């Protein structure tokens, strides 16, 4: 099957004034079906023969805040509820059939929601035949007496036609008649009573100006597009009760003329309306239909019934078909019954029905998208790619939209209010389709032979021999008999006149007898000549038959050889399929095992990463703890060593003071100006010795009367300082918990961190505990106290040169040398009660006179 010409005529050279560049819009018609019940609410109104109006139903007005909107849509023709099938056919399908007979293609499809009357419009009902039987009836009324004998035209798998000679056609007919069950129904049989009323069309319809010098052949095919797969409804599948075969889907291909067709589709040659409709009815029984919530017999697939008309001219003698493939004209009319668009929430579809509805809506959406892109390209001059290949439906008929034939669409509408939204979408699609223009097809090429060949060379009757026949006028002009009554015995005129008349009649009779004998002799000679020619033809045919038999016997042997080879290959293929099945099963098992191993490795890798992260955190935390502990120990060791050094220095200073103490002299009072210039340095308190006992003083909180939660994390380092936070009757915890917070009104967090100088800094963060509405506790921080421990090394360093200049006699050289070696210098008198560990201020040294 194809969407345009298969092996069409050679296109002529385009001349000036040709209609090739002319375009016609897609003809869109609308048909409104009657309501199922008179009391149903109607949302569609026919305004005139070209306009239709949609009313918003009552329920939709309420849902949209009373917004009442009426929308009008225009069509090429609107058919109301009382339109007959004859009226619809005369306006829509009759021009397409006329173009088909004159060698042009046509596409007619019905579009609408489920239950809108698409199948009724296309097929009809008993007593009211639809468009399809009326198209068939018009075709055979027009070409009935000009049809070629069966099998003169033979289709091939390349979407073209071949012409067979009379002998080959005769052999083909004998071969088909010898089959036990003929595939092609006989055109002489009576129509099946099941559909006899559908094809019994009372109105006689015939195309005008049919070419009488050509012979015609009609081929029909019937396919369906189900779930975006193409199936042949006329394919004969042998029934196997043990292992039934499922129907095989067909593929779309492109012929040498770039026309799409269904590869391997069955094409049946038919000779009458009854025979063609019987083929259609046989395929219609295989079409997929189902019972849904909206339609008892809902079409679940798009059906395409194609009528292919093959036309070939007679030769110059008018006796046989011209054996030239280039002169064959193939035209096609495709009648498409689209499945109805539907919403799953209304049809209550589930399972296969839901999948079918999804594929139906997807293909219809692709058809709408193609129309929109075509309209955009034609309106704005763009060159966007039309997505024909997204659906088998649009891909099959893309040639029609590219200018290979006329396109007509019948929009079927159900006026009930429940279908308002679906009808609105159908109207919008019809608006888009009307704006698409299709190139006008080119007129067929005339073969150039002399017209009137069929009747001009027919055998004509006439006289045989040189002598002419007696005209009929002479036979009718026999002399009339005179009156034969003898009124007088002496009458001598009547009898002579009668005798003379009889003699004339007798003479004429003799002439007629002689003429009849001559004709008989001539006719006998003609019969003998005809008998001889017939014998010669029979001998010729018999010779041809013998030759064909030899060829057939050779072909049978070849077929047997190929069948044996085919069986061998099938056996090998079966073995390979079994081996492939085993390998695929092993492959699946190995893949599953590999996937399980990968998942296991992935889990192990994830566990390893988590363990590494956990160990890394533990290592980091332990390292920080040990680093803090080491720093604390180093600081304590340094402090201890400094204290020891300080004690030694103090002892050395006392000894030096005893040895170098000068004689007492009256000190000189310094002047005020010199006192101002001198800066009296203040010594830093010496660090306590490690062996000296230090009293621990606890700092008492101001809110000592409240109950506290003392939160001391386990990671804190014990500093052993004098000032330490202490709250009596506090609940000490290492981790804050709801139970402890519920018993207290105050909260204190002890936090330690390293200061900028590397020393430990302790912060006491205080807050109030409040109860929340949910029954829990929350803490609001109010104050922060900071306790910082510092080493005194930096503040105790000083040089003697800042207090007094060096003496020229070198008296202070030893002292200066001692100060240089000491990190802490404290001046004391001999026998002083001040010992190391107490803070005091050193007095400035006076110069010696």
PDB file of N, CA and C in Angstrom, residues 102 180 213 338 434-435 669 774 778 792 820:
ATOM      1  N   UNK A 102      -9.713   9.461 -13.544  1.00  0.00           N
ATOM      2  CA  UNK A 102      -8.916  10.251 -14.476  1.00  0.00           C
ATOM      3  C   UNK A 102      -7.442  10.299 -14.077  1.00  0.00           C
ATOM      4  N   UNK A 180      -7.942 -25.449  -4.420  1.00  0.00           N
ATOM      5  CA  UNK A 180      -9.159 -25.917  -3.727  1.00  0.00           C
ATOM      6  C   UNK A 180      -9.969 -24.775  -3.143  1.00  0.00           C
ATOM      7  N   UNK A 213     -10.754   4.105 -24.782  1.00  0.00           N
ATOM      8  CA  UNK A 213      -9.666   3.421 -25.462  1.00  0.00           C
ATOM      9  C   UNK A 213      -8.639   2.847 -24.488  1.00  0.00           C
ATOM     10  N   UNK A 338     -10.108   6.873  11.110  1.00  0.00           N
ATOM     11  CA  UNK A 338      -9.236   7.065  12.262  1.00  0.00           C
ATOM     12  C   UNK A 338      -9.935   6.634  13.546  1.00  0.00           C
ATOM     13  N   UNK A 434      -7.496  23.399   7.945  1.00  0.00           N
ATOM     14  CA  UNK A 434      -8.046  24.163   6.820  1.00  0.00           C
ATOM     15  C   UNK A 434      -7.048  25.154   6.249  1.00  0.00           C
ATOM     16  N   UNK A 435      -6.072  25.563   7.071  1.00  0.00           N
ATOM     17  CA  UNK A 435      -5.108  26.555   6.607  1.00  0.00           C
ATOM     18  C   UNK A 435      -3.922  25.925   5.881  1.00  0.00           C
ATOM     19  N   UNK A 669      69.137  64.017  96.427  1.00  0.00           N
ATOM     20  CA  UNK A 669      67.739  64.185  95.957  1.00  0.00           C
ATOM     21  C   UNK A 669      67.735  64.582  94.513  1.00  0.00           C
ATOM     22  N   UNK A 774       5.872  23.204  73.107  1.00  0.00           N
ATOM     23  CA  UNK A 774       5.787  21.785  72.797  1.00  0.00           C
ATOM     24  C   UNK A 774       6.171  20.886  73.957  1.00  0.00           C
ATOM     25  N   UNK A 778      14.407  25.278  75.879  1.00  0.00           N
ATOM     26  CA  UNK A 778      15.299  26.030  75.002  1.00  0.00           C
ATOM     27  C   UNK A 778      16.198  26.899  75.850  1.00  0.00           C
ATOM     28  N   UNK A 792      54.555  34.485  81.864  1.00  0.00           N
ATOM     29  CA  UNK A 792      55.121  35.816  82.174  1.00  0.00           C
ATOM     30  C   UNK A 792      56.466  36.078  81.531  1.00  0.00           C
ATOM     31  N   UNK A 820      72.016  40.223  82.235  1.00  0.00           N
ATOM     32  CA  UNK A 820      71.938  39.725  80.868  1.00  0.00           C
ATOM     33  C   UNK A 820      71.639  38.250  80.851  1.00  0.00           C
TER      34      UNK A 820
END
